[in-house]
Amino acid sequence: MSDEAKLDRMRKILSKLNDIKNTQESSIDKINHVITDLFEYPDPKLEKVMEEAHQRASDNIDMVHQAIEEYEMRINKLSMQ
């Protein structure tokens, strides 16, 4: 595989990683809306689930963000060769 073809494939993967990050951010936004609604209509069990879901989604964003940064560095390194 040529370097240009490899770069193209890597950029497509990077785009998908950004889509994953954006989806997780959207999930957090929706979870926050539910948490806000629960201030008016408390439900301790649901609050606990939403807090855990929020934490997991936040952790996922952190992991994907780190993967994106590392992958971008690999792409940049390859593109400079």
PDB file of C-alpha atoms in Angstrom:
ATOM      1  CA  MET A   1       0.000   0.000   0.000  1.00  0.00           C
ATOM      2  CA  SER A   2       1.385   3.384  -0.959  1.00  0.00           C
ATOM      3  CA  ASP A   3       1.886   6.062   1.676  1.00  0.00           C
ATOM      4  CA  GLU A   4      -0.835   8.185   0.069  1.00  0.00           C
ATOM      5  CA  ALA A   5      -3.314   5.302   0.174  1.00  0.00           C
ATOM      6  CA  LYS A   6      -2.371   4.617   3.788  1.00  0.00           C
ATOM      7  CA  LEU A   7      -2.846   8.290   4.674  1.00  0.00           C
ATOM      8  CA  ASP A   8      -6.242   8.295   2.995  1.00  0.00           C
ATOM      9  CA  ARG A   9      -7.308   5.207   4.959  1.00  0.00           C
ATOM     10  CA  MET A  10      -5.999   6.702   8.201  1.00  0.00           C
ATOM     11  CA  ARG A  11      -7.860   9.976   7.596  1.00  0.00           C
ATOM     12  CA  LYS A  12     -11.096   8.023   7.087  1.00  0.00           C
ATOM     13  CA  ILE A  13     -10.523   6.230  10.375  1.00  0.00           C
ATOM     14  CA  LEU A  14      -9.806   9.571  12.063  1.00  0.00           C
ATOM     15  CA  SER A  15     -13.114  10.890  10.755  1.00  0.00           C
ATOM     16  CA  LYS A  16     -14.904   7.902  12.282  1.00  0.00           C
ATOM     17  CA  LEU A  17     -13.131   8.458  15.591  1.00  0.00           C
ATOM     18  CA  ASN A  18     -14.353  12.057  15.591  1.00  0.00           C
ATOM     19  CA  ASP A  19     -17.879  10.814  14.862  1.00  0.00           C
ATOM     20  CA  ILE A  20     -17.633   8.497  17.881  1.00  0.00           C
ATOM     21  CA  LYS A  21     -16.483  11.386  20.076  1.00  0.00           C
ATOM     22  CA  ASN A  22     -19.319  13.592  18.824  1.00  0.00           C
ATOM     23  CA  THR A  23     -21.853  10.833  19.477  1.00  0.00           C
ATOM     24  CA  GLN A  24     -20.602  10.443  23.042  1.00  0.00           C
ATOM     25  CA  GLU A  25     -20.813  14.210  23.559  1.00  0.00           C
ATOM     26  CA  SER A  26     -24.390  14.138  22.281  1.00  0.00           C
ATOM     27  CA  SER A  27     -25.175  11.294  24.677  1.00  0.00           C
ATOM     28  CA  ILE A  28     -23.827  13.332  27.578  1.00  0.00           C
ATOM     29  CA  ASP A  29     -25.993  16.261  26.526  1.00  0.00           C
ATOM     30  CA  LYS A  30     -29.087  14.046  26.516  1.00  0.00           C
ATOM     31  CA  ILE A  31     -28.154  12.510  29.861  1.00  0.00           C
ATOM     32  CA  ASN A  32     -27.770  16.020  31.286  1.00  0.00           C
ATOM     33  CA  HIS A  33     -31.290  16.870  30.090  1.00  0.00           C
ATOM     34  CA  VAL A  34     -32.664  13.834  31.933  1.00  0.00           C
ATOM     35  CA  ILE A  35     -30.682  14.745  35.062  1.00  0.00           C
ATOM     36  CA  THR A  36     -32.094  18.274  34.876  1.00  0.00           C
ATOM     37  CA  ASP A  37     -35.635  16.893  34.526  1.00  0.00           C
ATOM     38  CA  LEU A  38     -35.010  14.753  37.602  1.00  0.00           C
ATOM     39  CA  PHE A  39     -34.532  17.898  39.706  1.00  0.00           C
ATOM     40  CA  GLU A  40     -38.233  18.595  39.168  1.00  0.00           C
ATOM     41  CA  TYR A  41     -39.355  14.952  39.281  1.00  0.00           C
ATOM     42  CA  PRO A  42     -36.890  13.146  41.559  1.00  0.00           C
ATOM     43  CA  ASP A  43     -36.264   9.447  41.052  1.00  0.00           C
ATOM     44  CA  PRO A  44     -33.246   8.249  43.060  1.00  0.00           C
ATOM     45  CA  LYS A  45     -32.809   5.007  41.097  1.00  0.00           C
ATOM     46  CA  LEU A  46     -32.892   6.780  37.747  1.00  0.00           C
ATOM     47  CA  GLU A  47     -30.595   9.523  39.062  1.00  0.00           C
ATOM     48  CA  LYS A  48     -28.022   6.895  40.023  1.00  0.00           C
ATOM     49  CA  VAL A  49     -28.221   5.251  36.592  1.00  0.00           C
ATOM     50  CA  MET A  50     -27.891   8.601  34.821  1.00  0.00           C
ATOM     51  CA  GLU A  51     -24.909   9.606  36.934  1.00  0.00           C
ATOM     52  CA  GLU A  52     -23.186   6.320  36.095  1.00  0.00           C
ATOM     53  CA  ALA A  53     -24.063   6.660  32.402  1.00  0.00           C
ATOM     54  CA  HIS A  54     -22.702  10.214  32.433  1.00  0.00           C
ATOM     55  CA  GLN A  55     -19.433   9.034  33.977  1.00  0.00           C
ATOM     56  CA  ARG A  56     -19.042   6.201  31.475  1.00  0.00           C
ATOM     57  CA  ALA A  57     -19.747   8.470  28.526  1.00  0.00           C
ATOM     58  CA  SER A  58     -17.239  11.003  29.894  1.00  0.00           C
ATOM     59  CA  ASP A  59     -14.638   8.264  30.251  1.00  0.00           C
ATOM     60  CA  ASN A  60     -15.337   7.148  26.678  1.00  0.00           C
ATOM     61  CA  ILE A  61     -14.843  10.686  25.392  1.00  0.00           C
ATOM     62  CA  ASP A  62     -11.524  10.917  27.219  1.00  0.00           C
ATOM     63  CA  MET A  63     -10.328   7.609  25.753  1.00  0.00           C
ATOM     64  CA  VAL A  64     -11.424   8.461  22.221  1.00  0.00           C
ATOM     65  CA  HIS A  65      -9.979  11.972  22.478  1.00  0.00           C
ATOM     66  CA  GLN A  66      -6.620  10.528  23.513  1.00  0.00           C
ATOM     67  CA  ALA A  67      -6.776   8.015  20.657  1.00  0.00           C
ATOM     68  CA  ILE A  68      -7.563  10.841  18.222  1.00  0.00           C
ATOM     69  CA  GLU A  69      -4.591  12.891  19.387  1.00  0.00           C
ATOM     70  CA  GLU A  70      -2.207   9.948  19.083  1.00  0.00           C
ATOM     71  CA  TYR A  71      -3.614   8.943  15.705  1.00  0.00           C
ATOM     72  CA  GLU A  72      -3.329  12.522  14.400  1.00  0.00           C
ATOM     73  CA  MET A  73       0.345  12.519  15.398  1.00  0.00           C
ATOM     74  CA  ARG A  74       0.881   9.287  13.454  1.00  0.00           C
ATOM     75  CA  ILE A  75      -0.888  10.767  10.437  1.00  0.00           C
ATOM     76  CA  ASN A  76       1.187  13.946  10.640  1.00  0.00           C
ATOM     77  CA  LYS A  77       4.402  11.952  10.964  1.00  0.00           C
ATOM     78  CA  LEU A  78       3.528   9.817   7.943  1.00  0.00           C
ATOM     79  CA  SER A  79       2.477  12.833   5.861  1.00  0.00           C
ATOM     80  CA  MET A  80       5.859  14.498   6.476  1.00  0.00           C
ATOM     81  CA  GLN A  81       7.825  11.551   5.095  1.00  0.00           C
TER      82      GLN A  81
END
